[in-house]
mmCIF file of C-alpha atoms and ligand atoms in Angstrom:
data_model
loop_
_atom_site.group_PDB
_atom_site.id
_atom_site.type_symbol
_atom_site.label_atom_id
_atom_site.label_comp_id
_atom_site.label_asym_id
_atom_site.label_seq_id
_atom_site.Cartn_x
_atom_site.Cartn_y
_atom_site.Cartn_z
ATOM 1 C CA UNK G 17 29.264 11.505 -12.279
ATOM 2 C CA UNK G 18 32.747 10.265 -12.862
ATOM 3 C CA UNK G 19 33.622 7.551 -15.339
ATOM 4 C CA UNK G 20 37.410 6.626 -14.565
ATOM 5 C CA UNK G 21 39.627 4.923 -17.143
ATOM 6 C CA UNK G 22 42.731 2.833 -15.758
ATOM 7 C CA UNK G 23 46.389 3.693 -16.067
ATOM 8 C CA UNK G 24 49.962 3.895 -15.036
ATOM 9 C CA UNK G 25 50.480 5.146 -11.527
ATOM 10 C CA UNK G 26 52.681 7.660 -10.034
ATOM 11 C CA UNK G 27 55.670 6.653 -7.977
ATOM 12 C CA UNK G 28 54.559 7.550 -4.092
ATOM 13 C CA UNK G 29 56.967 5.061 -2.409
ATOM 14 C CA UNK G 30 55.475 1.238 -2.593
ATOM 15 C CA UNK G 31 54.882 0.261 1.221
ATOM 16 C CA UNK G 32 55.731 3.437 2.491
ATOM 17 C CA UNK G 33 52.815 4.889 5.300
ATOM 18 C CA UNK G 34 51.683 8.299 5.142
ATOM 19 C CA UNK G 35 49.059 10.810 5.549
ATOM 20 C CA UNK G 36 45.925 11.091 3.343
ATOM 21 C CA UNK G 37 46.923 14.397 2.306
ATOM 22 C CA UNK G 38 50.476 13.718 1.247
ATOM 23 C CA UNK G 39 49.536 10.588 -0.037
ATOM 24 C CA UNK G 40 47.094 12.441 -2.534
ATOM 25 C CA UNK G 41 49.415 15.374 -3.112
ATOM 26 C CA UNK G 42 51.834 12.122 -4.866
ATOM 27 C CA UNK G 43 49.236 10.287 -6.303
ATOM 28 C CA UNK G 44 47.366 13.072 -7.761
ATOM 29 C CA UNK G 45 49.898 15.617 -8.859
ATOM 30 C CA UNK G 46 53.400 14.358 -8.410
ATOM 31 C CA UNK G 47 55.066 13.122 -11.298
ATOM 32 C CA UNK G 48 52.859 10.787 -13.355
ATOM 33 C CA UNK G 49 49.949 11.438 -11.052
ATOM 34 C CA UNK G 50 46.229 10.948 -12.162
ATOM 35 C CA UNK G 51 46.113 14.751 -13.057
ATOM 36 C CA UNK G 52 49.128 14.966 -15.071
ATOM 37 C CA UNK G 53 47.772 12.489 -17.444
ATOM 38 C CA UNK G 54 47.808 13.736 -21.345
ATOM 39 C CA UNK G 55 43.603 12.867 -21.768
ATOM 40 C CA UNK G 56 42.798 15.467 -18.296
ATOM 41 C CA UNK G 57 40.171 14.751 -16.267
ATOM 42 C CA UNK G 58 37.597 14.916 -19.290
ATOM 43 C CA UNK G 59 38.973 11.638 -20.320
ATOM 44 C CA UNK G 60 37.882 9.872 -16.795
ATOM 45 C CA UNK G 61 34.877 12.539 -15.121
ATOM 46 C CA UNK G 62 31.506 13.860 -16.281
ATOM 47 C CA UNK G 63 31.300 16.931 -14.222
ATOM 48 C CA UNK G 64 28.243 19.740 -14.944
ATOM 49 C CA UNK G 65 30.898 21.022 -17.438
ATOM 50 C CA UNK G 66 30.715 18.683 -19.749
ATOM 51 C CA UNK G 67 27.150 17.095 -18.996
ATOM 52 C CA UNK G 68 25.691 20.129 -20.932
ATOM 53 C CA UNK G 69 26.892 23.086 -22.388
ATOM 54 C CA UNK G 70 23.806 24.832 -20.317
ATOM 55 C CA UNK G 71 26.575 25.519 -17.717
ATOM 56 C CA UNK G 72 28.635 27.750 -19.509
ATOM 57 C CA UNK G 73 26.174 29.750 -20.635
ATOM 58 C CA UNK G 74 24.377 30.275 -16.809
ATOM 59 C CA UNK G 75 28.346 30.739 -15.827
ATOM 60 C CA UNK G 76 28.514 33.485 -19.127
ATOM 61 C CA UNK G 77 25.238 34.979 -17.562
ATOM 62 C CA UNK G 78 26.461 35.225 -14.065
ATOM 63 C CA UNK G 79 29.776 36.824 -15.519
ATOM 64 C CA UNK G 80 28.082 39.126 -17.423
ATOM 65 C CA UNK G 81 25.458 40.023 -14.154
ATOM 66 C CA UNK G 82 28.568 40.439 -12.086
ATOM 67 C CA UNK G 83 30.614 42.868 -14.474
ATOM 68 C CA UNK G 84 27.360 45.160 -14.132
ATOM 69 C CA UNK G 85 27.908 45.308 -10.413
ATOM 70 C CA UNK G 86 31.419 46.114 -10.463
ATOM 71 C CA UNK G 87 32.233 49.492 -9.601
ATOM 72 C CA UNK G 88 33.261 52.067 -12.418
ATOM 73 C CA UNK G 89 36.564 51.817 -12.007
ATOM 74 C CA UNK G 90 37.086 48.252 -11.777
ATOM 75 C CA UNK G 91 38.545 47.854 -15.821
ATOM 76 C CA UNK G 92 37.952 44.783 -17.736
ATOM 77 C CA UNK G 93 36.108 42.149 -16.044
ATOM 78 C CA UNK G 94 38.214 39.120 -15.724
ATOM 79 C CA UNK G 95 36.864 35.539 -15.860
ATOM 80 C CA UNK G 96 38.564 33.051 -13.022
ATOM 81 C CA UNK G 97 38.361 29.645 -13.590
ATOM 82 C CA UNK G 98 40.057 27.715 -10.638
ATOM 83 C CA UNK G 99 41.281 23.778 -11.185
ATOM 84 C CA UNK G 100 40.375 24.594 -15.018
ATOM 85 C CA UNK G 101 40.898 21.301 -16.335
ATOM 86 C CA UNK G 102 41.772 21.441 -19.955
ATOM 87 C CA UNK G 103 40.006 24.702 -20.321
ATOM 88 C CA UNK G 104 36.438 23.145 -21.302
ATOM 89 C CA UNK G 105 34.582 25.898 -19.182
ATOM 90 C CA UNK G 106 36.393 28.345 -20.232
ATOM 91 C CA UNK G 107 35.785 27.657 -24.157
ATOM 92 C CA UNK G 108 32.000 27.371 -23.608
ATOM 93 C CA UNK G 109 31.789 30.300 -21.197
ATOM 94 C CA UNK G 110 33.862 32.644 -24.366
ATOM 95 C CA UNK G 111 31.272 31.270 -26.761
ATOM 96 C CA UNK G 112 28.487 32.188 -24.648
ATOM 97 C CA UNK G 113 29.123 35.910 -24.167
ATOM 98 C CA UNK G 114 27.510 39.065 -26.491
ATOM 99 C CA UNK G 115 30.225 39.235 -29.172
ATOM 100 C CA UNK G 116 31.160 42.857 -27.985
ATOM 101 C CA UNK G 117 31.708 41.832 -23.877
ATOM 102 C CA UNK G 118 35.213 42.710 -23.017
ATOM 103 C CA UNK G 119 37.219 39.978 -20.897
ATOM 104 C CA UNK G 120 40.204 38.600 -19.647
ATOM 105 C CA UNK G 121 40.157 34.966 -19.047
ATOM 106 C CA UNK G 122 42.326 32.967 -17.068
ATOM 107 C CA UNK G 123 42.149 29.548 -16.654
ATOM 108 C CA UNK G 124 44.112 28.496 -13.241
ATOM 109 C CA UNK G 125 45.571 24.815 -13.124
ATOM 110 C CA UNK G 126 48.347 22.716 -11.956
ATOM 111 C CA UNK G 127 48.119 20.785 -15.136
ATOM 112 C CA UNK G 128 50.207 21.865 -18.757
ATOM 113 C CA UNK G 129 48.118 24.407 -20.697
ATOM 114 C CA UNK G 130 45.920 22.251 -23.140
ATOM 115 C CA UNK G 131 47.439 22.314 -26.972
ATOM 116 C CA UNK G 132 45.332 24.700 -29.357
ATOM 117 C CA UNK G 133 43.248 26.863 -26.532
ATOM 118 C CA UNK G 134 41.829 29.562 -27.139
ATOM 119 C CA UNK G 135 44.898 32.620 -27.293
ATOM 120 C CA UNK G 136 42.721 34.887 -25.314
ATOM 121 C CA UNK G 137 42.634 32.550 -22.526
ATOM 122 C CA UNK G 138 45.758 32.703 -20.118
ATOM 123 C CA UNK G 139 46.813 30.048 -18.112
ATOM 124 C CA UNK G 140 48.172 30.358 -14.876
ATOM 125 C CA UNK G 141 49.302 28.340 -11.408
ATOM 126 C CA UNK G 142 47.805 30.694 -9.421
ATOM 127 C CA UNK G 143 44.797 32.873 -9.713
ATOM 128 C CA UNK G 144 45.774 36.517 -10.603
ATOM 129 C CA UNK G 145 45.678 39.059 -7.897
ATOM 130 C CA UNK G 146 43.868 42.150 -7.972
ATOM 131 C CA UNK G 147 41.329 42.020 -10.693
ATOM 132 C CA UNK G 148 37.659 41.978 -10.795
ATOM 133 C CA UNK G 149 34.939 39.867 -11.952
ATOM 134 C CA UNK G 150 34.091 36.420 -11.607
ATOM 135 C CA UNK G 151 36.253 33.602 -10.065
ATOM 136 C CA UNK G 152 34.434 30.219 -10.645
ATOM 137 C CA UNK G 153 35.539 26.762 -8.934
ATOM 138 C CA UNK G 154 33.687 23.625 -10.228
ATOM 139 C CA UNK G 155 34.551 20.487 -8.284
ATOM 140 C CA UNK G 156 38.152 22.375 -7.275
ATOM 141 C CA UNK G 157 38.121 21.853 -3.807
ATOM 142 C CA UNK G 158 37.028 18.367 -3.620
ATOM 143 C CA UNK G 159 40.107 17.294 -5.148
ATOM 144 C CA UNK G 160 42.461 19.489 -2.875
ATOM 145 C CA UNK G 161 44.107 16.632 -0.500
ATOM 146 C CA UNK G 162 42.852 16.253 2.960
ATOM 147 C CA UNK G 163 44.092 14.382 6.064
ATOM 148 C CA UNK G 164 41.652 12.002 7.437
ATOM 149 C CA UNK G 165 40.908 11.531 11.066
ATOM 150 C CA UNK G 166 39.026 8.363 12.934
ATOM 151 C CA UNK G 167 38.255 7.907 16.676
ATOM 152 C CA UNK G 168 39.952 5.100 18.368
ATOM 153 C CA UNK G 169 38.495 2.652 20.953
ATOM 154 C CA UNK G 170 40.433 4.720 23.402
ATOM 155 C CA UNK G 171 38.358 7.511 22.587
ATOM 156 C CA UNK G 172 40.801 9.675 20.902
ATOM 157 C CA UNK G 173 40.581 10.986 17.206
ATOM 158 C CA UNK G 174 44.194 9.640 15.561
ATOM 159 C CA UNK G 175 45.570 9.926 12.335
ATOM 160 C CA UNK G 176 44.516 7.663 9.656
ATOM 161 C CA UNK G 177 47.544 6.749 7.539
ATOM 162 C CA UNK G 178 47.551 4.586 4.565
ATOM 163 C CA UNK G 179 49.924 2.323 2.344
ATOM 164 C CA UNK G 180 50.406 4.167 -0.730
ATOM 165 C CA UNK G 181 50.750 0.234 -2.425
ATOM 166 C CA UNK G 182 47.688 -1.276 -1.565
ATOM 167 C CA UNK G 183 45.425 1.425 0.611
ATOM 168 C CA UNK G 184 45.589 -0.653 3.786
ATOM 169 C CA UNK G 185 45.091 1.863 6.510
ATOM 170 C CA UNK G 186 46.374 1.885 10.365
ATOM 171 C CA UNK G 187 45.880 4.545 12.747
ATOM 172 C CA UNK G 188 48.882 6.679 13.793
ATOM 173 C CA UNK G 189 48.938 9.368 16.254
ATOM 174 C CA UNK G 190 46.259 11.750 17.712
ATOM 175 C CA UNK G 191 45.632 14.727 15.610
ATOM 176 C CA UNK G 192 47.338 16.854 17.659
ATOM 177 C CA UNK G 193 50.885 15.947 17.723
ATOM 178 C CA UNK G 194 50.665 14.184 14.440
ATOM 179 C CA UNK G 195 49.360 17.310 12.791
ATOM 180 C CA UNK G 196 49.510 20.142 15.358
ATOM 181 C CA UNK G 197 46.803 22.483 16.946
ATOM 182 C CA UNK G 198 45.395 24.034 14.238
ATOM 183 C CA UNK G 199 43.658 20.214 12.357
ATOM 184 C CA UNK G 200 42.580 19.416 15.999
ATOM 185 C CA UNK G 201 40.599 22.701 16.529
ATOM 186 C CA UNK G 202 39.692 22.529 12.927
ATOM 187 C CA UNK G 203 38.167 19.104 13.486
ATOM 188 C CA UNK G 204 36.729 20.247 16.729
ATOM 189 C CA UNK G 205 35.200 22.965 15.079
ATOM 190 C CA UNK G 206 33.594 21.168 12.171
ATOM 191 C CA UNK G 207 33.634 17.947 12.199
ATOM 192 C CA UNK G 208 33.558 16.530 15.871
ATOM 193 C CA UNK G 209 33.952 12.600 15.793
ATOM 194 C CA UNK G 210 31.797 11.313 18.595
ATOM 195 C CA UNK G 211 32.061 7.562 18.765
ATOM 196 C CA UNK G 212 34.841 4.870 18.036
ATOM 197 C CA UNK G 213 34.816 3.952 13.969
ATOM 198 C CA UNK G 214 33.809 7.481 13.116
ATOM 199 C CA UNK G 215 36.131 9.386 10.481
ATOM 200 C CA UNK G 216 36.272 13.213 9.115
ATOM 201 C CA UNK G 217 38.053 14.596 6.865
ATOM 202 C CA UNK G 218 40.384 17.364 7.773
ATOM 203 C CA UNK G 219 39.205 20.477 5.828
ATOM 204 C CA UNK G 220 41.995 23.073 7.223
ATOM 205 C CA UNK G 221 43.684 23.114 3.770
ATOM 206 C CA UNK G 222 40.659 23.908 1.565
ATOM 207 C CA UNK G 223 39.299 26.389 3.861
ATOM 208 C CA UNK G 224 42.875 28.340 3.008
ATOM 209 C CA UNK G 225 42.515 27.298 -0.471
ATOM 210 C CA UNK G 226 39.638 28.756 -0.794
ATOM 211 C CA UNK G 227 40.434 31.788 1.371
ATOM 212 C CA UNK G 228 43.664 32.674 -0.596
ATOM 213 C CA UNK G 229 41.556 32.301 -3.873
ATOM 214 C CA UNK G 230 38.525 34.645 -2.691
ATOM 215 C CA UNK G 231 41.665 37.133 -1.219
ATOM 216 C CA UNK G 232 42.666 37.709 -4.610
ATOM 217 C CA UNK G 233 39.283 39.103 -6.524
ATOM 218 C CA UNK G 234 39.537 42.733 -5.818
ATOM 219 C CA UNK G 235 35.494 43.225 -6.448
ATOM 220 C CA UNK G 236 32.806 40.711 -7.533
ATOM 221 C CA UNK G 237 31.876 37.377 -6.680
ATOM 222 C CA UNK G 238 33.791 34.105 -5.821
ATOM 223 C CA UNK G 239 31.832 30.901 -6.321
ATOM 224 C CA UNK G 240 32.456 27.243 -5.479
ATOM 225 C CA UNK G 241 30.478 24.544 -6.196
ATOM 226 C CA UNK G 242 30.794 20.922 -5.484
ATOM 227 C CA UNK G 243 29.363 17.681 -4.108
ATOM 228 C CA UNK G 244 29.397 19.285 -0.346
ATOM 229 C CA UNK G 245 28.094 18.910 2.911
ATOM 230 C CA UNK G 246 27.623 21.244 6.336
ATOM 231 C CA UNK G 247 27.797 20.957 9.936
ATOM 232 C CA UNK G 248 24.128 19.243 10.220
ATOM 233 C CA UNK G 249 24.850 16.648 7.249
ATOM 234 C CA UNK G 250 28.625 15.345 7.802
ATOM 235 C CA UNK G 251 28.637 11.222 6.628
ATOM 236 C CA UNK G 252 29.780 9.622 9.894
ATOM 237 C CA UNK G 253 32.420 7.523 8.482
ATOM 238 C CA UNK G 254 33.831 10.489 5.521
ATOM 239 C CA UNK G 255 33.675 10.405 2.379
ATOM 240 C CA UNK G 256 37.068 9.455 1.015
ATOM 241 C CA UNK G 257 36.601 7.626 -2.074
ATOM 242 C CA UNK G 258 38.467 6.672 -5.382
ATOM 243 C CA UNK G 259 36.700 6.702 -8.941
ATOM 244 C CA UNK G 260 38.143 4.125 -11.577
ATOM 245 C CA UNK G 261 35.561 3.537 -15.090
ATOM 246 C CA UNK G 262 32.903 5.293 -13.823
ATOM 247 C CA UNK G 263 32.758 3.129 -10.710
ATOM 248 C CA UNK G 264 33.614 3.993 -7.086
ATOM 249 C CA UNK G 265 36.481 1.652 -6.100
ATOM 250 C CA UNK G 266 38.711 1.403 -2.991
ATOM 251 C CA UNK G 267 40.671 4.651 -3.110
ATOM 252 C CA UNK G 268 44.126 3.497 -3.281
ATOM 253 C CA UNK G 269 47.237 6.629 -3.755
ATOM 254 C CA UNK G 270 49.064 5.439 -6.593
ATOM 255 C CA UNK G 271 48.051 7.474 -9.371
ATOM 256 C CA UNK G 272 45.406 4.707 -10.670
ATOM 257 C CA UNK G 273 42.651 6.415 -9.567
ATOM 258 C CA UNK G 274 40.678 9.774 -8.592
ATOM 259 C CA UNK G 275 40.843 10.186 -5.137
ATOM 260 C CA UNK G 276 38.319 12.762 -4.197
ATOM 261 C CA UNK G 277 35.999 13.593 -1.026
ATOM 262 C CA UNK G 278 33.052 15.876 -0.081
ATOM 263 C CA UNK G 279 33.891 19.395 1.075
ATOM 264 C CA UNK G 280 32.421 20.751 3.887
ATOM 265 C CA UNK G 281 31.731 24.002 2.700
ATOM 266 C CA UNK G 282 30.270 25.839 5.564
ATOM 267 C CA UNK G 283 33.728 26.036 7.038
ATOM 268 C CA UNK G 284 35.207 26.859 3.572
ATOM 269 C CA UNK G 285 32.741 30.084 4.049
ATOM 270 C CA UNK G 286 33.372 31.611 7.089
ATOM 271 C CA UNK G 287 37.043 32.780 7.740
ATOM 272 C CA UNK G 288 40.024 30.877 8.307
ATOM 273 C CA UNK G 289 42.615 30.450 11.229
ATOM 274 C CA UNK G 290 44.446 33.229 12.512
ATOM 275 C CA UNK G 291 46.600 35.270 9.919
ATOM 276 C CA UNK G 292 44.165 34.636 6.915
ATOM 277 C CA UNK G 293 41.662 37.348 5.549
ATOM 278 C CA UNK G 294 38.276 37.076 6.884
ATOM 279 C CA UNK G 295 35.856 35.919 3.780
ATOM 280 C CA UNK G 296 33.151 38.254 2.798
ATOM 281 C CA UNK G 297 29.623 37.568 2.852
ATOM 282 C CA UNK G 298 28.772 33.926 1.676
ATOM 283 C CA UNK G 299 25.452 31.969 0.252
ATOM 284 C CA UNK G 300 24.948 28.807 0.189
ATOM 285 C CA UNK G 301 22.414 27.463 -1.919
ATOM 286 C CA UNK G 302 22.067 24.225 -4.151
ATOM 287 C CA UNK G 303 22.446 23.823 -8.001
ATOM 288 C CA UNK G 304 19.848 23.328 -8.556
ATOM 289 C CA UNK G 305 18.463 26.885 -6.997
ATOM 290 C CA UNK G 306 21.454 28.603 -7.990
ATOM 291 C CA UNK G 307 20.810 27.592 -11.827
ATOM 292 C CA UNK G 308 17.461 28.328 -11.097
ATOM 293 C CA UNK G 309 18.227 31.963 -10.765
ATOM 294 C CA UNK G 310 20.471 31.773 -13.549
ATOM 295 C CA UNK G 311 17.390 30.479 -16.395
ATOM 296 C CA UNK G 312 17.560 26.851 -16.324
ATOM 297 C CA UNK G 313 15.151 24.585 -15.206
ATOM 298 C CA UNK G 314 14.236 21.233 -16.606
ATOM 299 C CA UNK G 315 10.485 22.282 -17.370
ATOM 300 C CA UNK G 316 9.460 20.415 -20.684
ATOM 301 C CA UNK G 317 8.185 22.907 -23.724
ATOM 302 C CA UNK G 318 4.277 23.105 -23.829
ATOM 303 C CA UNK G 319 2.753 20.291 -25.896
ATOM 304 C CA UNK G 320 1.246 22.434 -28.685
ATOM 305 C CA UNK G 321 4.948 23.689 -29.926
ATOM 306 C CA UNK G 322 5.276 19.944 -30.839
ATOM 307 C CA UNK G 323 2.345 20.937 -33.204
ATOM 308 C CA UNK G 324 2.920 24.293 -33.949
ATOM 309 C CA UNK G 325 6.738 24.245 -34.237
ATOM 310 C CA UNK G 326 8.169 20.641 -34.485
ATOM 311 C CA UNK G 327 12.054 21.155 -34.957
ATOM 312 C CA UNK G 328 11.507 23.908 -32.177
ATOM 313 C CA UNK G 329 9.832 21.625 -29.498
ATOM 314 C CA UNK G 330 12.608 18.875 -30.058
ATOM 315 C CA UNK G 331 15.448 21.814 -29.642
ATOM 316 C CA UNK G 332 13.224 22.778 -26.226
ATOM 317 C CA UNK G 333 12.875 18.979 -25.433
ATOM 318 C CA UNK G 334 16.531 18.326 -25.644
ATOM 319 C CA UNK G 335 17.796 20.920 -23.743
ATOM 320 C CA UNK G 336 14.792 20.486 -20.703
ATOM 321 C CA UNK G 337 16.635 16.920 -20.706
ATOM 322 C CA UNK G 338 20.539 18.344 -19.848
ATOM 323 C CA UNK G 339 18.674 21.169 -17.541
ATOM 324 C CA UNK G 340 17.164 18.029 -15.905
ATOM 325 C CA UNK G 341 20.277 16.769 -15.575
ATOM 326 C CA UNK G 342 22.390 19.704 -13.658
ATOM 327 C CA UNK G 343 19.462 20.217 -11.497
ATOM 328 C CA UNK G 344 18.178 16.523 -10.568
ATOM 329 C CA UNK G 345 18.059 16.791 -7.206
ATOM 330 C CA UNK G 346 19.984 13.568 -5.920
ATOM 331 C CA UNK G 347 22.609 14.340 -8.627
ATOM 332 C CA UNK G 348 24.014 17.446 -10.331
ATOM 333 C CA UNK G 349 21.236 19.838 -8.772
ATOM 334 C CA UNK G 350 22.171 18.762 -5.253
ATOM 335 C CA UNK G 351 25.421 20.168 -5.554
ATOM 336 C CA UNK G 352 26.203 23.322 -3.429
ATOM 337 C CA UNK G 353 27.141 27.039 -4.441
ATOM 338 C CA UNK G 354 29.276 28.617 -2.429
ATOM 339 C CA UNK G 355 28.788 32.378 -3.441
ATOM 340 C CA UNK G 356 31.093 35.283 -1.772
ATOM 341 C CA UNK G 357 31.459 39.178 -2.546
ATOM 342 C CA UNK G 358 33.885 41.350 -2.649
ATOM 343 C CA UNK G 359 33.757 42.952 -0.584
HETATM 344 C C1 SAM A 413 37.675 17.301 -10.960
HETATM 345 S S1 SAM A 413 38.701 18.307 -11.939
HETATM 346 C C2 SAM A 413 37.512 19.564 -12.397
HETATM 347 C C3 SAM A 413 37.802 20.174 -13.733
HETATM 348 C C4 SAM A 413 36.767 21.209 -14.211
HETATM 349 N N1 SAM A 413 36.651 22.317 -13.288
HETATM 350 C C5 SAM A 413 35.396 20.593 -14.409
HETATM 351 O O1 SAM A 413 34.493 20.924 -13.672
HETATM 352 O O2 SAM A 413 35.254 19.767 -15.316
HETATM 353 C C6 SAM A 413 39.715 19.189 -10.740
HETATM 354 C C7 SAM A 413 40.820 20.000 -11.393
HETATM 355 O O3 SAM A 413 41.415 20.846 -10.387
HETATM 356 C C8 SAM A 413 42.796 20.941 -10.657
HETATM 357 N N2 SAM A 413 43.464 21.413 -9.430
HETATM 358 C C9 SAM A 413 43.549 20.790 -8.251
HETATM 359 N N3 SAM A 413 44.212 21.541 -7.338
HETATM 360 C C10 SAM A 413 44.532 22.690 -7.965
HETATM 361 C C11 SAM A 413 45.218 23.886 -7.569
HETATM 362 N N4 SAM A 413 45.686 24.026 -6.326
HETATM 363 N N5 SAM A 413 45.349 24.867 -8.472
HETATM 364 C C12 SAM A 413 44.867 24.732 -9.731
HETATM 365 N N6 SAM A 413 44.218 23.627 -10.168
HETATM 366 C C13 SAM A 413 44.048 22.618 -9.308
HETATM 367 C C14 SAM A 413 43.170 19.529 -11.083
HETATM 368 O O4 SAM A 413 44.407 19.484 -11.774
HETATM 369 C C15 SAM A 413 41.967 19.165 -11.954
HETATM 370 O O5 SAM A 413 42.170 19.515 -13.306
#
């Protein structure tokens, strides 16, 4: 769920025409862009971060599973967190581990490092190569910019640019010479646009996101997890969309608004183009299973602890209501987890 506040925009060039992708790049992280803004995304998006502190502590458990798997020489399990926000994760995942568990935290963002986080936690542009542990990516990719493609009435799957001013959209030219060979077998690949009307979005650049991220665990396991679809579930006209007060609006590139769109994660999962590490093994399961596995479910506390134990069964109540939440199936708990070992 994302509840959007408004704001000033960042300067992207008025009625200039461009790209989805560089359009976002401005409006989300140029200067003054939606994700340079002092509040962070916390003061606009409910992710499963900050719906219930339940997440941090599966995350801490999956950490803690994963540092037993590591091999003996591996040193001091690290703790990834990729498009960190203002380090909310992070926090709750520290709090949540035995006192004693030995771990270097990073927290990876384009955004400033928040004012008073935690010292232990370093913050970084890039994730850190070489180490091992855990790198975790919550609603990450979705937010890395992606060109969008739509089939003409001539058959041919063109370039969808847009007005960074207004969001007016015109189509430009085919894929293929307007963003070479590797979006149009990308697209060809994943996302094949059938009819005239139909749009994709162009996942080439968060398959290498996600690819250069995985590249750098040395041992352990690489999750993503995000509002996603595969192959047999693409929407047939995208997904683009903008966010503004907790309502989906219009997405329009000027820094007003999120502008964010489902990630086809199947082709995040397998490997990339030609010159990029093939990806290890990969799952992918929903939230709701993968919390599941990790001690959360939204069952409600047996009726005699309301007897027996009343302070107890209202603890057990309340938290059954936020498991309920991050698994719900046409919400949180449909979410998918992209999970990948090294090696
Ligand atoms: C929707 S927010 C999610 C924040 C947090 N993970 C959560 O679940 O609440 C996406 C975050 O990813 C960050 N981000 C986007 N691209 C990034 C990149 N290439 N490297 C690091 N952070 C990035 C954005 O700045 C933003 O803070």
């Amino acid at each position: 769920m994302r509840v959007m506040n408004n704001g000033a925009g960042a300067s992207g060039g008025g009625g200039e025409w461009r790209g989805w992708r560089a359009a976002t790049e401005t409006a989300l992280y140029g200067p003054g862009g939606f994700y340079h803004r002092p509040e962070g995304p916390a003061g606009h998006f409910r992710t499963s971060v900050h719906a219930s502190g339940l997440f941090a502590t599966a995350v801490a458990r999956l950490l803690t599973d994963t540092a037993r798997s590591l091999p003996p020489d591996a040193g001091v399990p690290a703790f990834v967190d990729v498009g960190a926000g203002r380090g909310e994760l992070l926090t709750g995942v520290l709090a949540a581990l035995p006192p004693d568990f030995p771990v270097r935290a990073y927290g990876v963002e384009r955004a400033a490092r928040p004012e008073g986080l935690d010292p232990r936690i370093e913050w970084v542009p890039e994730p850190p190569e070489g180490v091992s542990g855990l790198l975790f990516a919550n609603e990450w990719l979705d937010n890395v910019p992606v060109d969008v493609a739509e089939m003409a009435g001539d058959g041919v799957a063109r370039l969808v640019e847009v007005r960074v001013a207004d969001g007016a959209e015109r189509l430009g030219a085919p894929v293929a010479d307007a963003l070479g060979a590797a979006d149009a077998r990308w697209l060809e690949r994943w996302w094949p646009l059938r009819e005239p009307g139909e749009r994709a979005e162009i996942g080439r650049p968060r398959d290498e996101a996600w690819a250069r991220a995985v590249g750098t665990l040395r041992a352990g396991l690489a999750v993503a997890v995000d509002y996603a679809h595969t192959l047999d579930s693409r929407p047939s006209f995208g997904s683009l969309t903008g966010f503004r007060e907790g309502r989906e609006v219009r997405p329009v590139p000027d820094g007003s608004c999120d502008i964010t769109a489902h990630v086809a994660l199947d082709a995040c999962a397998l490997p990339g183009p030609p010159g990029l590490p093939g990806l290890p093994q990969a799952e992918l399961i929903t939230q709701r299973e993968a919390l599941r596995r990790l001690g959360v479910s939204g069952e409600r506390p047996p009726l005699t602890l309301a007897s027996s134990d009343p302070a107890a069964y209202l603890r057990a109540l309340s938290c059954a209501g936020e498991a309920a939440e991050l698994t719900a199936p046409g919400g949180l708990g449909g979410f998918l987890w992209l999970l990948q070992r090294v090696p």
